């Protein structure tokens, strides 16, 4: 009986997939197909949840099969992340415009990412205090206890790591291992390695122009090929999003979400407020925020459903260049750097909220100005090297709580609502990266405002 129900569920999913394919054949816009996939996935997932429950064999096996599409799509994107990060940074150096503004662009990208992380931490602190959240009120059930047991090793690592040691962890000792994503700090290590290659190119360009020109052509060819692979994968976005959101809707613990509703609401209030800050920054740059929302929404939707900043990187860069008019050089800096520096959601809001909630347990007044200012600085520094995949917020929180001398057990007590909140955090991370690219490109004069003002969204072709 269970097998028959599983087959029926898969058949329904395949029919919905066929409907999305027909929409593609009829040349329905990419953004409409993405939102159609999102809506269909929510409905299908919730129906599965109502009919069978979140932990039933039918639900589990159905989701396992659907994960071929959902998780498979994310894996395909992650497949090109490290090559794209590496070739994007090197390619940024080989472009003449970027070499002239290299120092300014690097300073602006890192500076904006860190500044917005500091603002996001302040907003997270304000939301936590405003809602009166207290870590003492969180319950420790079986799932929470199991999660805390899993965190023991990570806690020991984070607690014994000083800030200088964290900085050393970012330096690549084996770039080929880092290209496989072997460490939490692999992404920024690859960025650093690529930057060294780029600086070496600039030196060679002055002394051996012929060799430099050949290298630049090779890099340009590799970048074109990788971006073509990205385009091919991005065509699968509506199907991937439908499968991913079906899993979320079918397996979410709605009772836990209700019991921890106050924390979920406070988290999303902070996330939305920080997104509004992004829009205000664009307004200060004399850019229409509604166009940013319209053209950035497909990318933010994928980030929301996939919970992977790294998996969203190809779409992030493509959106910056094709839809927002950011120069390729700046987009290739802002995108990869945004994976591991200054993630507004995962490394900014979330660790700050947990620290405020945990402070009373350590006998610290969470409203103390000195404590709040110290926390914001620690959050900004700790935001370096946060992995751009699901779980990055946990890593960031452990580091911040350990440095501040606060109990880290609070991280495991929120496991029930972690996936739900992580969706919003990831979308905010990507929004921060794209906003940074737009502002940097605008300041350096490499911005194509006509592209930004064009209301049409570029199609994957």
Coordinates of C-alpha atoms in Angstrom, one line a residue:
X1 CA 0.0 0.0 0.0
X2 CA 2.8 2.4 1.0
X3 CA 4.6 1.7 -2.3
X4 CA 1.5 2.5 -4.3
X5 CA 1.0 5.8 -2.5
X6 CA 4.7 6.7 -3.0
X7 CA 4.3 6.0 -6.8
X8 CA 1.2 8.2 -6.9
X9 CA 3.0 11.1 -5.2
X10 CA 5.9 10.8 -7.6
X11 CA 3.5 10.7 -10.5
X12 CA 1.8 13.9 -9.3
X13 CA 5.2 15.6 -9.1
X14 CA 6.1 14.4 -12.6
X15 CA 2.8 15.9 -13.9
X16 CA 3.6 19.2 -12.3
X17 CA 7.1 19.0 -13.8
X18 CA 5.5 18.5 -17.2
X19 CA 3.3 21.6 -16.6
X20 CA 6.4 23.7 -15.9
X21 CA 8.1 22.3 -19.0
X22 CA 5.0 23.2 -21.1
X23 CA 5.2 26.8 -19.7
X24 CA 8.9 26.9 -20.8
X25 CA 8.0 25.7 -24.3
X26 CA 5.3 28.5 -24.5
X27 CA 8.1 31.0 -23.6
X28 CA 6.5 32.0 -20.2
X29 CA 9.1 34.2 -18.5
X30 CA 11.7 32.7 -16.3
X31 CA 10.5 34.5 -13.1
X32 CA 6.9 33.4 -13.6
X33 CA 8.1 29.8 -14.0
X34 CA 10.2 30.1 -10.9
X35 CA 7.2 31.3 -8.8
X36 CA 4.9 28.7 -10.4
X37 CA 7.4 26.0 -9.2
X38 CA 7.4 27.6 -5.7
X39 CA 3.6 27.7 -5.5
X40 CA 3.1 24.2 -6.8
X41 CA 5.8 22.9 -4.4
X42 CA 4.1 24.5 -1.4
X43 CA 0.7 23.0 -2.2
X44 CA 2.1 19.5 -3.0
X45 CA 4.3 19.5 0.1
X46 CA 1.5 20.6 2.4
X47 CA -0.9 18.0 1.0
X48 CA 1.7 15.3 1.6
X49 CA 2.1 16.6 5.1
X50 CA -1.6 16.6 5.8
X51 CA -2.2 13.1 4.3
X52 CA 0.7 11.2 5.7
X53 CA 2.5 13.3 8.4
X54 CA 6.0 14.6 8.4
X55 CA 7.7 11.4 9.6
X56 CA 5.7 8.7 7.8
X57 CA 7.3 6.1 5.5
X58 CA 5.3 7.5 2.6
X59 CA 6.5 11.0 3.2
X60 CA 10.1 10.0 3.8
X61 CA 10.4 7.8 0.7
X62 CA 8.5 10.3 -1.5
X63 CA 10.9 13.1 -0.4
X64 CA 13.9 10.8 -1.0
X65 CA 12.8 10.3 -4.6
X66 CA 12.0 14.0 -5.1
X67 CA 15.5 14.9 -3.7
X68 CA 16.9 13.5 -6.9
X69 CA 15.5 16.7 -8.5
X70 CA 15.9 19.1 -5.6
X71 CA 19.1 18.1 -4.0
X72 CA 20.5 17.1 -7.4
X73 CA 19.9 20.6 -8.7
X74 CA 21.7 22.1 -5.7
X75 CA 24.6 19.7 -6.2
X76 CA 24.9 20.7 -9.8
X77 CA 25.2 24.3 -8.8
X78 CA 27.7 23.5 -6.1
X79 CA 29.6 21.5 -8.7
X80 CA 30.5 24.8 -10.4
X81 CA 30.9 27.0 -7.3
X82 CA 34.6 26.5 -6.6
X83 CA 35.7 26.7 -10.3
X84 CA 33.5 29.7 -10.7
X85 CA 34.9 31.4 -7.5
X86 CA 38.4 30.8 -8.7
X87 CA 38.0 31.8 -12.3
X88 CA 35.8 34.8 -11.4
X89 CA 38.5 36.3 -9.1
X90 CA 41.3 35.6 -11.6
X91 CA 39.2 36.9 -14.4
X92 CA 38.5 40.1 -12.5
X93 CA 42.2 40.8 -12.4
X94 CA 42.7 40.1 -16.1
X95 CA 40.2 42.9 -17.0
X96 CA 41.9 46.2 -17.6
X97 CA 39.3 48.3 -15.8
X98 CA 39.5 46.3 -12.6
X99 CA 43.3 46.6 -12.4
X100 CA 43.0 50.3 -12.3
X101 CA 40.4 50.3 -9.5
X102 CA 41.6 47.1 -7.8
X103 CA 42.4 48.5 -4.4
X104 CA 39.2 50.7 -4.3
X105 CA 37.0 47.8 -5.4
X106 CA 38.4 45.4 -2.8
X107 CA 38.1 48.0 -0.1
X108 CA 34.5 48.9 -1.0
X109 CA 33.3 45.3 -1.3
X110 CA 34.8 44.1 2.0
X111 CA 33.9 47.4 3.7
X112 CA 30.2 47.3 2.6
X113 CA 29.9 43.6 3.5
X114 CA 31.3 44.2 7.0
X115 CA 29.4 47.5 7.6
X116 CA 26.1 45.8 6.6
X117 CA 26.9 42.9 8.9
X118 CA 27.4 45.3 11.8
X119 CA 24.0 46.9 11.0
X120 CA 22.4 43.5 10.8
X121 CA 23.8 42.5 14.1
X122 CA 22.4 45.7 15.7
X123 CA 19.0 45.0 14.1
X124 CA 19.1 41.4 15.5
X125 CA 20.0 42.7 18.9
X126 CA 17.1 45.2 18.8
X127 CA 14.6 42.6 17.6
X128 CA 15.6 40.2 20.4
X129 CA 15.3 42.8 23.1
X130 CA 12.1 44.2 21.6
X131 CA 10.4 40.8 21.6
X132 CA 11.8 40.0 25.1
X133 CA 13.4 36.7 24.0
X134 CA 15.1 34.7 26.7
X135 CA 17.2 31.6 26.3
X136 CA 15.9 30.3 29.7
X137 CA 12.5 29.7 28.2
X138 CA 13.7 27.3 25.5
X139 CA 12.9 23.6 26.1
X140 CA 15.4 20.8 25.7
X141 CA 13.7 17.8 24.1
X142 CA 15.1 14.7 22.5
X143 CA 15.9 16.3 19.2
X144 CA 17.5 19.3 20.9
X145 CA 19.6 17.0 23.1
X146 CA 20.8 15.0 20.1
X147 CA 21.7 18.2 18.3
X148 CA 23.7 19.5 21.2
X149 CA 25.6 16.2 21.3
X150 CA 26.5 16.7 17.6
X151 CA 27.7 20.2 18.4
X152 CA 30.2 19.1 21.1
X153 CA 33.1 18.6 18.6
X154 CA 32.3 21.9 16.8
X155 CA 32.0 23.7 20.1
X156 CA 35.5 22.5 21.3
X157 CA 37.0 23.6 18.0
X158 CA 35.4 27.0 18.1
X159 CA 36.0 27.6 21.7
X160 CA 39.7 26.8 21.4
X161 CA 40.2 29.0 18.4
X162 CA 41.4 32.6 19.0
X163 CA 40.8 35.4 16.4
X164 CA 44.4 35.1 15.2
X165 CA 43.9 31.4 14.7
X166 CA 40.7 32.0 12.8
X167 CA 42.6 34.4 10.5
X168 CA 45.3 31.7 9.9
X169 CA 42.5 29.2 9.1
X170 CA 41.6 31.4 6.1
X171 CA 45.1 31.2 4.5
X172 CA 45.4 28.4 2.0
X173 CA 48.1 25.8 2.7
X174 CA 46.8 23.5 0.0
X175 CA 44.7 25.3 -2.6
X176 CA 43.9 22.1 -4.4
X177 CA 42.3 20.7 -1.3
X178 CA 40.4 23.9 -0.8
X179 CA 39.1 23.7 -4.3
X180 CA 37.3 20.5 -3.1
X181 CA 35.7 22.5 -0.2
X182 CA 37.5 20.4 2.3
X183 CA 37.3 23.1 5.1
X184 CA 34.7 25.5 6.4
X185 CA 37.0 28.3 5.3
X186 CA 37.8 26.8 1.9
X187 CA 35.8 29.4 -0.1
X188 CA 37.7 32.4 1.2
X189 CA 41.0 30.4 0.9
X190 CA 40.2 29.9 -2.8
X191 CA 39.5 33.6 -3.1
X192 CA 42.9 34.4 -1.5
X193 CA 44.7 31.9 -3.7
X194 CA 43.0 33.4 -6.8
X195 CA 43.9 36.9 -5.7
X196 CA 47.6 35.9 -5.5
X197 CA 47.3 34.5 -9.1
X198 CA 45.7 37.8 -10.1
X199 CA 48.4 39.9 -8.6
X200 CA 51.0 37.8 -10.2
X201 CA 49.3 38.3 -13.5
X202 CA 49.5 42.1 -13.1
X203 CA 53.2 41.8 -12.5
X204 CA 53.7 39.6 -15.5
X205 CA 51.6 41.9 -17.6
X206 CA 54.1 44.7 -17.1
X207 CA 57.3 42.6 -17.7
X208 CA 56.0 39.9 -20.1
X209 CA 53.0 41.2 -22.0
X210 CA 52.8 38.4 -24.5
X211 CA 52.6 35.7 -21.8
X212 CA 50.1 37.8 -19.9
X213 CA 47.9 38.2 -23.0
X214 CA 47.9 34.5 -23.6
X215 CA 47.0 33.8 -19.9
X216 CA 44.2 36.4 -20.1
X217 CA 42.7 34.7 -23.2
X218 CA 42.8 31.3 -21.5
X219 CA 41.1 32.7 -18.4
X220 CA 38.5 34.4 -20.6
X221 CA 37.8 31.1 -22.5
X222 CA 37.5 29.1 -19.2
X223 CA 35.2 31.8 -17.8
X224 CA 33.0 31.6 -20.9
X225 CA 32.8 27.8 -20.7
X226 CA 32.0 27.8 -16.9
X227 CA 29.3 30.4 -17.3
X228 CA 27.8 28.4 -20.1
X229 CA 27.6 25.4 -17.8
X230 CA 26.0 27.7 -15.2
X231 CA 23.4 28.7 -17.8
X232 CA 22.6 25.1 -18.6
X233 CA 22.1 24.3 -14.9
X234 CA 20.0 27.5 -14.3
X235 CA 17.4 26.3 -16.8
X236 CA 16.5 23.7 -14.2
X237 CA 15.7 26.3 -11.6
X238 CA 11.9 26.0 -11.6
X239 CA 12.0 22.2 -11.3
X240 CA 14.6 22.4 -8.5
X241 CA 12.7 25.0 -6.5
X242 CA 9.5 23.0 -6.8
X243 CA 11.2 19.9 -5.4
X244 CA 13.1 21.8 -2.7
X245 CA 10.0 23.6 -1.4
X246 CA 7.9 20.4 -1.5
X247 CA 10.4 18.9 0.9
X248 CA 10.2 21.9 3.2
X249 CA 6.4 22.0 3.3
X250 CA 6.1 18.2 3.7
X251 CA 8.7 17.7 6.5
X252 CA 8.4 20.9 8.6
X253 CA 7.4 20.4 12.2
X254 CA 4.5 22.9 12.3
X255 CA 3.9 22.3 16.1
X256 CA 7.5 23.2 16.9
X257 CA 7.2 26.3 14.7
X258 CA 4.1 27.4 16.7
X259 CA 5.8 26.7 20.1
X260 CA 8.8 28.7 19.0
X261 CA 6.7 31.2 17.0
X262 CA 7.9 34.2 19.0
X263 CA 11.6 33.5 18.0
X264 CA 10.6 32.8 14.4
X265 CA 8.7 36.1 14.2
X266 CA 11.5 38.1 15.8
X267 CA 14.0 36.5 13.4
X268 CA 11.9 37.4 10.3
X269 CA 11.2 40.9 11.6
X270 CA 15.0 41.4 11.9
X271 CA 15.6 39.8 8.4
X272 CA 12.9 42.0 6.8
X273 CA 14.2 45.1 8.5
X274 CA 17.7 44.4 7.2
X275 CA 16.3 43.8 3.7
X276 CA 14.7 47.3 4.0
X277 CA 18.2 48.6 4.8
X278 CA 19.5 47.2 1.6
X279 CA 16.7 49.0 -0.3
X280 CA 17.4 52.2 1.5
X281 CA 21.1 52.0 0.5
X282 CA 20.0 51.6 -3.1
X283 CA 17.7 54.6 -2.7
X284 CA 20.6 56.6 -1.4
X285 CA 22.4 55.6 -4.6
X286 CA 19.4 57.0 -6.5
X287 CA 18.3 53.6 -7.8
X288 CA 14.7 52.3 -7.9
X289 CA 14.3 49.6 -5.1
X290 CA 11.2 48.2 -6.8
X291 CA 13.3 47.2 -9.8
X292 CA 15.8 45.5 -7.5
X293 CA 13.0 43.5 -5.9
X294 CA 11.5 42.5 -9.3
X295 CA 14.7 41.5 -11.0
X296 CA 16.4 40.0 -7.9
X297 CA 13.4 38.0 -6.7
X298 CA 14.1 34.8 -8.8
X299 CA 17.6 34.7 -7.3
X300 CA 16.4 35.4 -3.8
X301 CA 13.7 32.8 -4.2
X302 CA 16.2 30.2 -5.1
X303 CA 18.4 31.2 -2.1
X304 CA 15.3 31.0 0.1
X305 CA 14.4 27.5 -1.0
X306 CA 17.9 26.0 -1.3
X307 CA 19.3 27.4 1.9
X308 CA 22.7 27.7 0.1
X309 CA 24.5 30.9 -0.5
X310 CA 27.2 29.0 -2.4
X311 CA 24.7 27.2 -4.5
X312 CA 23.1 30.5 -5.4
X313 CA 26.5 32.0 -6.5
X314 CA 26.1 31.3 -10.2
X315 CA 22.7 32.9 -10.3
X316 CA 23.9 35.7 -8.1
X317 CA 26.7 36.8 -10.5
X318 CA 24.5 36.3 -13.5
X319 CA 21.8 38.5 -12.0
X320 CA 24.2 41.2 -11.0
X321 CA 25.7 41.5 -14.5
X322 CA 22.7 40.8 -16.8
X323 CA 19.9 42.4 -14.7
X324 CA 21.5 45.0 -12.5
X325 CA 24.2 46.3 -14.9
X326 CA 27.1 45.6 -12.5
X327 CA 30.4 45.2 -14.3
X328 CA 31.7 41.7 -14.6
X329 CA 34.8 42.5 -12.6
X330 CA 32.9 43.9 -9.6
X331 CA 30.3 41.1 -9.7
X332 CA 33.1 38.6 -9.7
X333 CA 34.5 40.1 -6.5
X334 CA 31.2 40.8 -4.7
X335 CA 29.7 37.4 -5.3
X336 CA 32.5 35.1 -4.1
X337 CA 33.5 37.5 -1.3
X338 CA 29.9 37.5 -0.1
X339 CA 30.0 33.8 0.4
X340 CA 32.4 33.9 3.3
X341 CA 32.6 37.6 4.5
X342 CA 29.8 39.6 6.0
X343 CA 26.8 37.3 5.5
X344 CA 24.1 39.6 6.9
X345 CA 21.7 36.8 7.9
X346 CA 23.9 33.8 8.9
X347 CA 26.9 35.7 10.3
X348 CA 25.1 38.9 11.4
X349 CA 21.5 38.7 12.7
X350 CA 21.5 35.1 14.0
X351 CA 24.6 35.0 16.2
X352 CA 23.7 38.4 17.6
X353 CA 20.2 37.2 18.6
X354 CA 21.5 34.0 20.2
X355 CA 24.2 36.0 22.1
X356 CA 21.5 38.4 23.6
X357 CA 19.3 35.4 24.5
X358 CA 22.2 33.5 26.1
X359 CA 23.6 36.5 28.0
X360 CA 21.4 36.3 31.1
X361 CA 22.5 32.7 31.7
X362 CA 26.1 33.9 32.0
X363 CA 25.0 36.7 34.4
X364 CA 25.4 39.4 31.8
X365 CA 23.0 42.3 31.3
X366 CA 22.1 42.0 27.6
X367 CA 21.0 45.7 27.5
X368 CA 24.5 46.9 28.6
X369 CA 25.9 49.3 26.0
X370 CA 29.4 48.0 26.4
X371 CA 28.2 44.4 25.9
X372 CA 26.2 45.3 22.8
X373 CA 29.1 47.2 21.2
X374 CA 31.5 44.4 21.9
X375 CA 29.1 41.9 20.5
X376 CA 28.7 43.9 17.2
X377 CA 32.5 44.1 16.8
X378 CA 32.9 40.4 17.5
X379 CA 30.1 39.5 15.0
X380 CA 31.8 41.6 12.3
X381 CA 35.2 40.0 12.8
X382 CA 33.8 36.5 13.1
X383 CA 31.9 36.9 9.9
X384 CA 35.1 36.2 8.0
X385 CA 35.3 32.7 6.7
X386 CA 31.7 31.6 7.4
X387 CA 30.8 28.7 5.0
X388 CA 28.2 29.7 2.4
X389 CA 26.2 26.5 2.8
X390 CA 23.5 25.2 5.2
X391 CA 25.0 25.2 8.7
X392 CA 27.2 28.3 8.3
X393 CA 25.0 30.2 10.8
X394 CA 25.7 27.4 13.4
X395 CA 29.4 27.7 12.8
X396 CA 29.2 31.5 13.1
X397 CA 27.1 31.3 16.3
X398 CA 29.5 28.9 18.0
X399 CA 32.4 31.2 17.3
X400 CA 30.6 34.3 18.6
X401 CA 29.2 32.7 21.7
X402 CA 32.6 31.1 22.5
X403 CA 34.5 34.4 22.1
X404 CA 31.9 36.2 24.3
X405 CA 32.1 33.5 27.0
X406 CA 28.4 32.6 26.6
X407 CA 26.8 29.1 26.8
X408 CA 26.8 27.5 23.4
X409 CA 24.0 25.0 24.2
X410 CA 21.4 27.5 23.0
X411 CA 22.4 26.7 19.4
X412 CA 21.0 23.2 19.7
X413 CA 17.8 24.3 21.3
X414 CA 16.5 25.9 18.1
X415 CA 16.9 22.9 15.8
X416 CA 13.1 22.5 15.3
X417 CA 12.9 25.9 13.5
X418 CA 16.4 26.1 12.1
X419 CA 15.5 25.2 8.5
X420 CA 12.6 27.7 8.4
X421 CA 14.8 30.6 9.7
X422 CA 17.7 29.5 7.6
X423 CA 15.7 30.1 4.4
X424 CA 15.3 33.8 5.2
X425 CA 18.9 34.1 6.4
X426 CA 20.2 32.7 3.2
X427 CA 18.1 35.0 1.1
X428 CA 19.3 38.0 3.1
X429 CA 23.0 36.8 2.6
X430 CA 22.5 36.8 -1.1
X431 CA 20.7 40.2 -1.1
X432 CA 23.6 41.7 0.8
X433 CA 26.1 40.3 -1.7
X434 CA 24.1 41.7 -4.7
X435 CA 23.5 45.1 -3.0
X436 CA 27.3 45.3 -2.3
X437 CA 28.0 44.6 -6.0
X438 CA 25.6 47.3 -7.2
X439 CA 26.8 49.9 -4.7
X440 CA 30.5 49.2 -5.5
X441 CA 29.9 49.3 -9.2
X442 CA 28.0 52.5 -8.9
X443 CA 30.7 54.2 -6.8
X444 CA 33.6 53.1 -9.1
X445 CA 31.7 54.3 -12.2
X446 CA 31.5 50.8 -13.8
X447 CA 27.7 50.7 -13.5
X448 CA 25.4 50.4 -16.5
X449 CA 22.3 52.2 -15.2
X450 CA 20.4 51.5 -18.5
X451 CA 20.5 47.8 -17.7
X452 CA 19.3 48.3 -14.2
X453 CA 16.4 50.6 -15.3
X454 CA 15.3 48.1 -17.9
X455 CA 12.2 46.4 -16.3
X456 CA 12.7 43.1 -18.3
X457 CA 14.5 40.2 -16.6
X458 CA 17.3 38.5 -18.6
X459 CA 16.5 35.0 -19.5
X460 CA 18.8 32.0 -19.2
X461 CA 19.7 31.1 -22.7

